[in-house]
Coordinates of C-alpha atoms and ligand atoms in Angstrom, one line a residue:
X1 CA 100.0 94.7 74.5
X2 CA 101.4 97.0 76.9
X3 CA 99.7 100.2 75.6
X4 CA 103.0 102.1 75.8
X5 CA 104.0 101.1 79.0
X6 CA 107.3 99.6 79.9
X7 CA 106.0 97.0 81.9
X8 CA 102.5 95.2 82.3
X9 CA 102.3 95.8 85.8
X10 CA 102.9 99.8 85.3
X11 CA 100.1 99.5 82.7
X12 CA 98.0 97.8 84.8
X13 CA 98.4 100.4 88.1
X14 CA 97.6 102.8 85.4
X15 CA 94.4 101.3 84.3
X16 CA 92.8 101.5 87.8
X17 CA 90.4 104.4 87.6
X18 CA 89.0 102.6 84.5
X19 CA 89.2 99.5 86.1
X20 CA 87.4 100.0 89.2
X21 CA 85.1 102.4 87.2
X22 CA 84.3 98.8 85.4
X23 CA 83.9 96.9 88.7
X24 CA 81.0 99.3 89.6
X25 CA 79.4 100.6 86.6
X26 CA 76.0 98.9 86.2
X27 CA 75.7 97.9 89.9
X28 CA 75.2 101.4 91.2
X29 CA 72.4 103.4 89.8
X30 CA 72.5 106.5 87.5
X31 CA 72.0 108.4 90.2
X32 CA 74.0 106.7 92.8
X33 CA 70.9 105.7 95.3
X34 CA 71.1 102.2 94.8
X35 CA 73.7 99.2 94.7
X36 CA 72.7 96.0 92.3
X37 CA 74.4 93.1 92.6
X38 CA 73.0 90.6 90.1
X39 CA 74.8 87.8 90.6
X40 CA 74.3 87.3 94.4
X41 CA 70.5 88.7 94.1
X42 CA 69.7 84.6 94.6
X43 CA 71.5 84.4 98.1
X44 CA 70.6 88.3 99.5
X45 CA 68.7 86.2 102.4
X46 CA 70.8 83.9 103.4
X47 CA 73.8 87.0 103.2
X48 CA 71.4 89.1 105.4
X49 CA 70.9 86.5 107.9
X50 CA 73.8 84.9 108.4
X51 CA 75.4 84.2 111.1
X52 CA 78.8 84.7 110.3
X53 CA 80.5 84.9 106.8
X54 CA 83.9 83.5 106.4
X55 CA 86.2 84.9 103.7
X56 CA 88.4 82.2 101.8
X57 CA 91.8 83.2 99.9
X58 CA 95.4 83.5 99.6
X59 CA 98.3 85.9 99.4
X60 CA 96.8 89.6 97.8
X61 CA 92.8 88.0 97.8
X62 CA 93.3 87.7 101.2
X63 CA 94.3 91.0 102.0
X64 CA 91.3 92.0 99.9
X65 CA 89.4 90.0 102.1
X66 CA 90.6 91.6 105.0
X67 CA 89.8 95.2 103.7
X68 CA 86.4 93.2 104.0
X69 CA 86.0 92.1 106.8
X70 CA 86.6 95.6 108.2
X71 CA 84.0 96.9 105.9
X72 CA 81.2 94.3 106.5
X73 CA 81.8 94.2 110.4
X74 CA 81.4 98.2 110.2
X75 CA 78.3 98.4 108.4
X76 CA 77.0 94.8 107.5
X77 CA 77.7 94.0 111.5
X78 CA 78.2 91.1 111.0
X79 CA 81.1 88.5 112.3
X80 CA 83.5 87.6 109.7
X81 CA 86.8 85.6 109.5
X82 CA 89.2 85.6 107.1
X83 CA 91.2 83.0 106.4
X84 CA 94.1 81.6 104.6
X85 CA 92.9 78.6 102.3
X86 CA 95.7 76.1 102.9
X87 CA 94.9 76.5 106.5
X88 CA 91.0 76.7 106.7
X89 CA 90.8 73.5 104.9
X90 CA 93.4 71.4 106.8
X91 CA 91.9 72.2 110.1
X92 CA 88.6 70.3 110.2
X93 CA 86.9 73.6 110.6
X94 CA 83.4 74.5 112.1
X95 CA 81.1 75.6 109.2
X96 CA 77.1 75.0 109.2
X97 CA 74.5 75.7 106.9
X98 CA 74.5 79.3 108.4
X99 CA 77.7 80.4 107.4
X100 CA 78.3 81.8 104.1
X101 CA 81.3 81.5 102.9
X102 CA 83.2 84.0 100.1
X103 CA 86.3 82.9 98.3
X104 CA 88.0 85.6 96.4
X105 CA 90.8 84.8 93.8
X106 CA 91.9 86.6 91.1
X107 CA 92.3 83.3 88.8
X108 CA 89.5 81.6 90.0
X109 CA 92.1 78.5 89.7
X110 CA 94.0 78.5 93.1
X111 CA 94.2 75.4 94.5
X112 CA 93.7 75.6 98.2
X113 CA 90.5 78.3 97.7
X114 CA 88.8 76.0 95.3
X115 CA 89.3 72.9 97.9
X116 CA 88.3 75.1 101.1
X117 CA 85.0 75.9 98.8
X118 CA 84.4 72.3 98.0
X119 CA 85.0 71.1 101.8
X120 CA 82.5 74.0 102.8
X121 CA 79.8 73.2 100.3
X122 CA 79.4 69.2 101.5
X123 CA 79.3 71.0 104.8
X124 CA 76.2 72.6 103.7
X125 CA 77.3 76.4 104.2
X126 CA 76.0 78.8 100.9
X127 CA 79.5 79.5 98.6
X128 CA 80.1 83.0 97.1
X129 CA 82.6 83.8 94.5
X130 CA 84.4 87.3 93.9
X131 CA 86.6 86.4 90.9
X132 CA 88.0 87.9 87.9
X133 CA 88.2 85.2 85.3
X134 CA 85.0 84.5 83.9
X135 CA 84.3 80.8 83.6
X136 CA 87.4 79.7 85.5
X137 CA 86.6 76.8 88.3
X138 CA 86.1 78.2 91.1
X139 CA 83.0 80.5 89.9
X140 CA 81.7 76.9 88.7
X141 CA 82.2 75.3 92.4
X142 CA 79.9 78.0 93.9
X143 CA 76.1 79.4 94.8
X144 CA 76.6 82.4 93.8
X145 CA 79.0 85.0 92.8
X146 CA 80.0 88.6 91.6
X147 CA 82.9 88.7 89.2
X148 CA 85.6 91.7 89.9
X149 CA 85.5 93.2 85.7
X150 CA 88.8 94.5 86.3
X151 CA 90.2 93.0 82.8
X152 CA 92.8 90.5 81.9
X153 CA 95.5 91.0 84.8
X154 CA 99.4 89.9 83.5
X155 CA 101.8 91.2 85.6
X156 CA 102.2 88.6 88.3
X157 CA 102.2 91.0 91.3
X158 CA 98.1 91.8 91.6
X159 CA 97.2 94.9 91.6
X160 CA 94.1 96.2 89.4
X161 CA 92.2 93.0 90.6
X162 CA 93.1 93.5 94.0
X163 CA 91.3 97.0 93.7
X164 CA 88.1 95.7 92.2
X165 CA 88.4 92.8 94.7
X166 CA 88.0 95.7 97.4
X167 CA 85.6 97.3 95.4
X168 CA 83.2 94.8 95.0
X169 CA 83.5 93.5 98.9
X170 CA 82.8 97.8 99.5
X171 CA 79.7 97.2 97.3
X172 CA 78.4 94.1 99.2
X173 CA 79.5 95.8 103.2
X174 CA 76.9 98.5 102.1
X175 CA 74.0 96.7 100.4
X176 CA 74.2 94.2 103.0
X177 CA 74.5 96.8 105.9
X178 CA 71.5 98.9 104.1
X179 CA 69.0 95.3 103.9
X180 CA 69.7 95.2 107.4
X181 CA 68.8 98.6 108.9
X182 CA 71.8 99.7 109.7
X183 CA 73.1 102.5 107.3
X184 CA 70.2 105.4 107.0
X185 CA 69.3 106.8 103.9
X186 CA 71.6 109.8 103.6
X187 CA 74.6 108.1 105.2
X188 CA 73.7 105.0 102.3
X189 CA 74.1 108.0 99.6
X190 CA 76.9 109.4 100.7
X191 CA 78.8 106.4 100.9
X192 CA 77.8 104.9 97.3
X193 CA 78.8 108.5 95.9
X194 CA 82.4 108.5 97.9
X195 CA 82.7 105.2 96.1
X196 CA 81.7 106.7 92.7
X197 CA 84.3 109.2 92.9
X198 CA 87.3 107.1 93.7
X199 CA 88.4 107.3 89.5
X200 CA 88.6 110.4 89.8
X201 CA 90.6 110.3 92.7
X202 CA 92.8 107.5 91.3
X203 CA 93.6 109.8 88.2
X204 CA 95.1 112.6 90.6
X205 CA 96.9 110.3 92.8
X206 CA 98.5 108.6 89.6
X207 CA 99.7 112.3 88.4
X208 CA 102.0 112.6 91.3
X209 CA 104.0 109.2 90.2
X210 CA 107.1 111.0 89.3
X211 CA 107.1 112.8 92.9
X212 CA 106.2 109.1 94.3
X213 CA 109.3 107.8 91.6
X214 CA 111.9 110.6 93.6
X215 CA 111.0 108.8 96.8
X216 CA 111.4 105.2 95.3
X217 CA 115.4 106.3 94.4
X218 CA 116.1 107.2 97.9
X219 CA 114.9 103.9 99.3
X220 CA 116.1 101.8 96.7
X221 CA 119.1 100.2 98.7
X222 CA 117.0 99.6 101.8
X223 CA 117.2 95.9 102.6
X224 CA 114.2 96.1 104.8
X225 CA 110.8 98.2 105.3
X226 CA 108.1 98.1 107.2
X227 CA 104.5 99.2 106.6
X228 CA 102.1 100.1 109.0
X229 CA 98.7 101.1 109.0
X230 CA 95.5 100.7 111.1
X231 CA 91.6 99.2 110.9
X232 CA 90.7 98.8 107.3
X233 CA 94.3 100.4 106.4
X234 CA 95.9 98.0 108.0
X235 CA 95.5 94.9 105.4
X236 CA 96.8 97.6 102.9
X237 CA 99.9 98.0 105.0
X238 CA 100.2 94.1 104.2
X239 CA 99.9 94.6 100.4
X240 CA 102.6 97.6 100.7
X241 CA 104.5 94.9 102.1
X242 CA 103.6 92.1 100.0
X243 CA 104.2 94.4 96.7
X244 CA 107.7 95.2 97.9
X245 CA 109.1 92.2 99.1
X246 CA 107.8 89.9 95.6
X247 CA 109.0 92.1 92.9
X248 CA 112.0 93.8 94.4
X249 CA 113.1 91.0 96.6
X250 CA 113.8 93.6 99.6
X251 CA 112.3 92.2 102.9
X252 CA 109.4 94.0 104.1
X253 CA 106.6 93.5 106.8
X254 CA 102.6 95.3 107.2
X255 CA 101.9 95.6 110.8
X256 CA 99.0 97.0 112.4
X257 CA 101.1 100.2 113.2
X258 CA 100.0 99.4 117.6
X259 CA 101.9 96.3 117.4
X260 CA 105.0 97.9 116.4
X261 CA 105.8 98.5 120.3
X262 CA 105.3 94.4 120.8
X263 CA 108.6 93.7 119.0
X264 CA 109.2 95.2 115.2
X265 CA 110.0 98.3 117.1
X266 CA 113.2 96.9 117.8
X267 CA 114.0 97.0 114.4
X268 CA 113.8 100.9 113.5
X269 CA 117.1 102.4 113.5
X270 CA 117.9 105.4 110.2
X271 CA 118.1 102.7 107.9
X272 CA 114.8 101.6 108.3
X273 CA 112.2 103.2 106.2
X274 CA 108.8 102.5 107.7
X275 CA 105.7 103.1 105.3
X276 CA 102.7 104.8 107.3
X277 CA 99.3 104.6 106.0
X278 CA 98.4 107.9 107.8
X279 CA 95.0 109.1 106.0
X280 CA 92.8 111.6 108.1
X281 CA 89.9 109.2 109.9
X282 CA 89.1 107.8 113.6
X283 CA 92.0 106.3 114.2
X284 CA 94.3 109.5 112.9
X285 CA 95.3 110.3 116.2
X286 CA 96.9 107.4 116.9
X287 CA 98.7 106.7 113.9
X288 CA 100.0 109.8 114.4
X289 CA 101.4 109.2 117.3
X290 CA 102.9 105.8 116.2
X291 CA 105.0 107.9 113.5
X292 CA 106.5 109.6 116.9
X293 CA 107.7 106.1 117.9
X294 CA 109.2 105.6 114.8
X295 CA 110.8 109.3 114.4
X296 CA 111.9 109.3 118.3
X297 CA 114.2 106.2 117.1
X298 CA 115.5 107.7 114.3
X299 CA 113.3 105.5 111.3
X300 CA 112.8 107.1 108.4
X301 CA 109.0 107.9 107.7
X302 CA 107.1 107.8 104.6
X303 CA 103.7 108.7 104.9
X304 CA 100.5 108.5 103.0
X305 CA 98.7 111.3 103.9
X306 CA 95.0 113.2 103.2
X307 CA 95.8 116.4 101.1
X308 CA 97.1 119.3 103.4
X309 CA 97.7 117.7 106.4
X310 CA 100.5 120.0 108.0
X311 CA 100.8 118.0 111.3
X312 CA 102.3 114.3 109.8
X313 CA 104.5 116.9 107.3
X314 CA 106.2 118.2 109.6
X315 CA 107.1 114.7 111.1
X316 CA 107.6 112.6 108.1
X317 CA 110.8 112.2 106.0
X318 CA 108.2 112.8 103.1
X319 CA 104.8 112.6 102.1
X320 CA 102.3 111.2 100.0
X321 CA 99.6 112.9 99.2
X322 CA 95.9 111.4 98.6
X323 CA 92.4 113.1 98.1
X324 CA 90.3 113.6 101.5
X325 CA 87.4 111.1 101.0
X326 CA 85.3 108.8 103.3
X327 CA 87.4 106.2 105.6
X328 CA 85.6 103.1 104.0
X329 CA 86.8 104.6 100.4
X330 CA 90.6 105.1 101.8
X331 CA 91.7 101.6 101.1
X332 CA 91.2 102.0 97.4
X333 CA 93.1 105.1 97.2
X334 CA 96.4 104.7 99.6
X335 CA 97.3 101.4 97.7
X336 CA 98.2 103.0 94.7
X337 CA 100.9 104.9 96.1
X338 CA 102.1 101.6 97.6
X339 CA 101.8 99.7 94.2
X340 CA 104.0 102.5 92.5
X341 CA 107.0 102.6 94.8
X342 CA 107.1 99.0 94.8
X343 CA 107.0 99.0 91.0
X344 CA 110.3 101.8 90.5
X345 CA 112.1 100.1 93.0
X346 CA 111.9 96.7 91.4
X347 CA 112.7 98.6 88.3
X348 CA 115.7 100.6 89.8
X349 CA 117.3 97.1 90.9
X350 CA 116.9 95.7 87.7
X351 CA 114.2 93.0 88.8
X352 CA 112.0 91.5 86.1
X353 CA 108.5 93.4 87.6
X354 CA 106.2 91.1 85.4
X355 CA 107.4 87.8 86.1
X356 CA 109.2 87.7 89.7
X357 CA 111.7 84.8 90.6
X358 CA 109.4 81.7 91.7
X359 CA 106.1 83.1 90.9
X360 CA 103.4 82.2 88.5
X361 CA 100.3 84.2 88.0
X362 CA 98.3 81.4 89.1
X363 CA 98.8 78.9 91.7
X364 CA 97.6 75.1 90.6
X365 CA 99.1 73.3 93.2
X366 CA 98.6 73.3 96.8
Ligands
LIG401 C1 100.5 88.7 94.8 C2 99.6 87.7 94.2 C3 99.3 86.5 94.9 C4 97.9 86.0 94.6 C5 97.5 84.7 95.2 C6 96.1 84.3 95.0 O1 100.6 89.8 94.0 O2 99.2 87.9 93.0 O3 99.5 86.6 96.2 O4 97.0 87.0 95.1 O5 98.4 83.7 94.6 O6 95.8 84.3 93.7 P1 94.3 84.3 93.2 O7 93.7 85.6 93.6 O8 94.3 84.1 91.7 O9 93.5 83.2 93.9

């Protein structure tokens, strides 16, 4: 039932204030001091101890993972790798009984993250599961595991489990960070509440859709975009990217926006509009000086911005507004944006949004 909505997917990027709300709600205390995770309570020492953790996953779980691994090197400090399934298991990798490794899939049924599991498991590391489908096999292949609650996903192109997905590996950067000494009290507070407040946030980001739909018309013919963004933004410049290119079939790449002068930079001319995840935090600087590059060869700019920032608006072609919040919480809230452009493009050039050409919703063969 699409409740109204056109299209599953639109539903679905409508549903995420509830559905992150769902993700959280019961693992963060009434009055937002404290994060439970239940289901990895088991494996808390072996997460706070180990050595490295290595995330597991493919295609939009991976980028998930990558918002991660930002997180938990930030304030779990501790080294992560992410890596693609299919190639993690065909490489004969290193893993010891040290590692933990966390696979994250929607599904719980992809093929290559339930095989890089099993290979990790007879190699004697400890497996953790972020998954949305309860009972599916790769929760069963694992230690221990926290699934995402984001609700039955449809729409082929992920996008409510790809926020709890972040949501939950937010969770587990500051538990873990806070068992290990490194976040004080206050800062521990302040970053559970940010992370409280992000439905809220979601529900004012989502009003501005038919601003964000006006943009979407005037980049509807484009037969290429690229998306840039940096740190933990940067893996949401992929999912811009990925959103794009699998349900409108335009060509698009997510760059970290410093590596645009190593080669894509070649690329900007006027008909190129470049997507710049440009949200106030330690990096803004920078990205705002990569928009420069962009403008100074003539590339059309598109920015997602932190409310009232003057300085990108009066560089950009347009922008995108988003609530100020913490830079940990940004990931969470610039997507959306992303997610909806994607989805009235696809719509404007007639694509089928729910089921894209060659897809399926769950990948059973490697
Ligand atoms: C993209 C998309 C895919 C999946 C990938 C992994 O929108 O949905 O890239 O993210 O096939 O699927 P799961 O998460 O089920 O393992």
């Amino acid at each position: 039932d699409k409740n109204g909505y056109e299209h599953y997917m639109l539903k679905e990027i409508h549903e995420q204030p509830t559905s992150i709300g769902d993700t959280f709600r019961g693992r963060i205390s009434i009055d937002k001091t404290k994060i439970f995770l239940g289901g990895i309570i088991d494996v808390m020492p072996k997460l706070t101890q180990a050595k490295r953790i290595i995330i597991v996953a493919c295609g939009t779980s991976w980028h998930a993972g990558t918002v991660g691994e930002y997180l938990f090197e930030e304030y779990a400090r501790i080294p992560v790798e992410v890596e693609y399934a299919s190639e993690f298991r065909y490489r004969n990798p290193i893993i010891n009984q040290d590692d933990v490794v966390i696979a994250i899939s929607q599904s719980g049924e992809t093929a290559d993250t339930l095989a890089a599991i099993k290979m990790a498991k007879e190699k004697g590391a400890t497996i953790i599961g972020i998954c949305n489908v309860v009972g599916s096999s790769i929760p069963r292949e694992t230690h221990a595991g926290v699934y995402t609650h984001a609700g039955i996903e449809i729409g082929v192109a992920s996008t409510k489990a790809f926020t709890s997905q972040v949501t939950v590996l937010t969770m587990m950067a500051f538990m873990i960070g806070r068992k290990r000494g490194n976040l004080y009290d206050d800062l521990y507070k302040k970053l559970i509440h940010e992370l409280t407040l992000v439905p809220e946030k979601l529900e004012i980001i989502l009003k501005s859709e038919n601003y964000i739909k006006g943009i979407a018309e005037m980049y509807k013919d484009a037969t290429n975009a690229l998306y840039l963004g940096r740190g933990c933004l940067f893996p949401v410049a992929l999912e811009g990217a990925l959103k794009l290119k699998e349900i409108s079939y335009i060509h698009a790449e997510g760059y970290p926006a410093a590596e645009m002068k190593h080669g894509p930079i070649a690329l900007i001319d006027e008909n190129m509009p470049v997507f710049v995840i440009a949200t106030k935090d330690k990096s803004y600087e920078k990205i705002v000086s990569n928009i420069q590059e962009v403008k100074a060869r003539s590339g059309r700019v598109i920015a997602i911005v932190t409310e009232g920032d003057e300085t990108i608006k009066n560089m950009a072609d347009h922008v995108i507004e988003v609530p100020d919040s913490h830079e940990s919480i940004a990931p969470l809230l610039t997507v959306v944006p992303l997610q909806i452009i994607s989805y009235h493009i696809a719509v404007m050039r007639g694509c089928n949004v729910d089921q894209p050409r060659n897809l399926a919703k769950s990948v059973t063969v490697e």
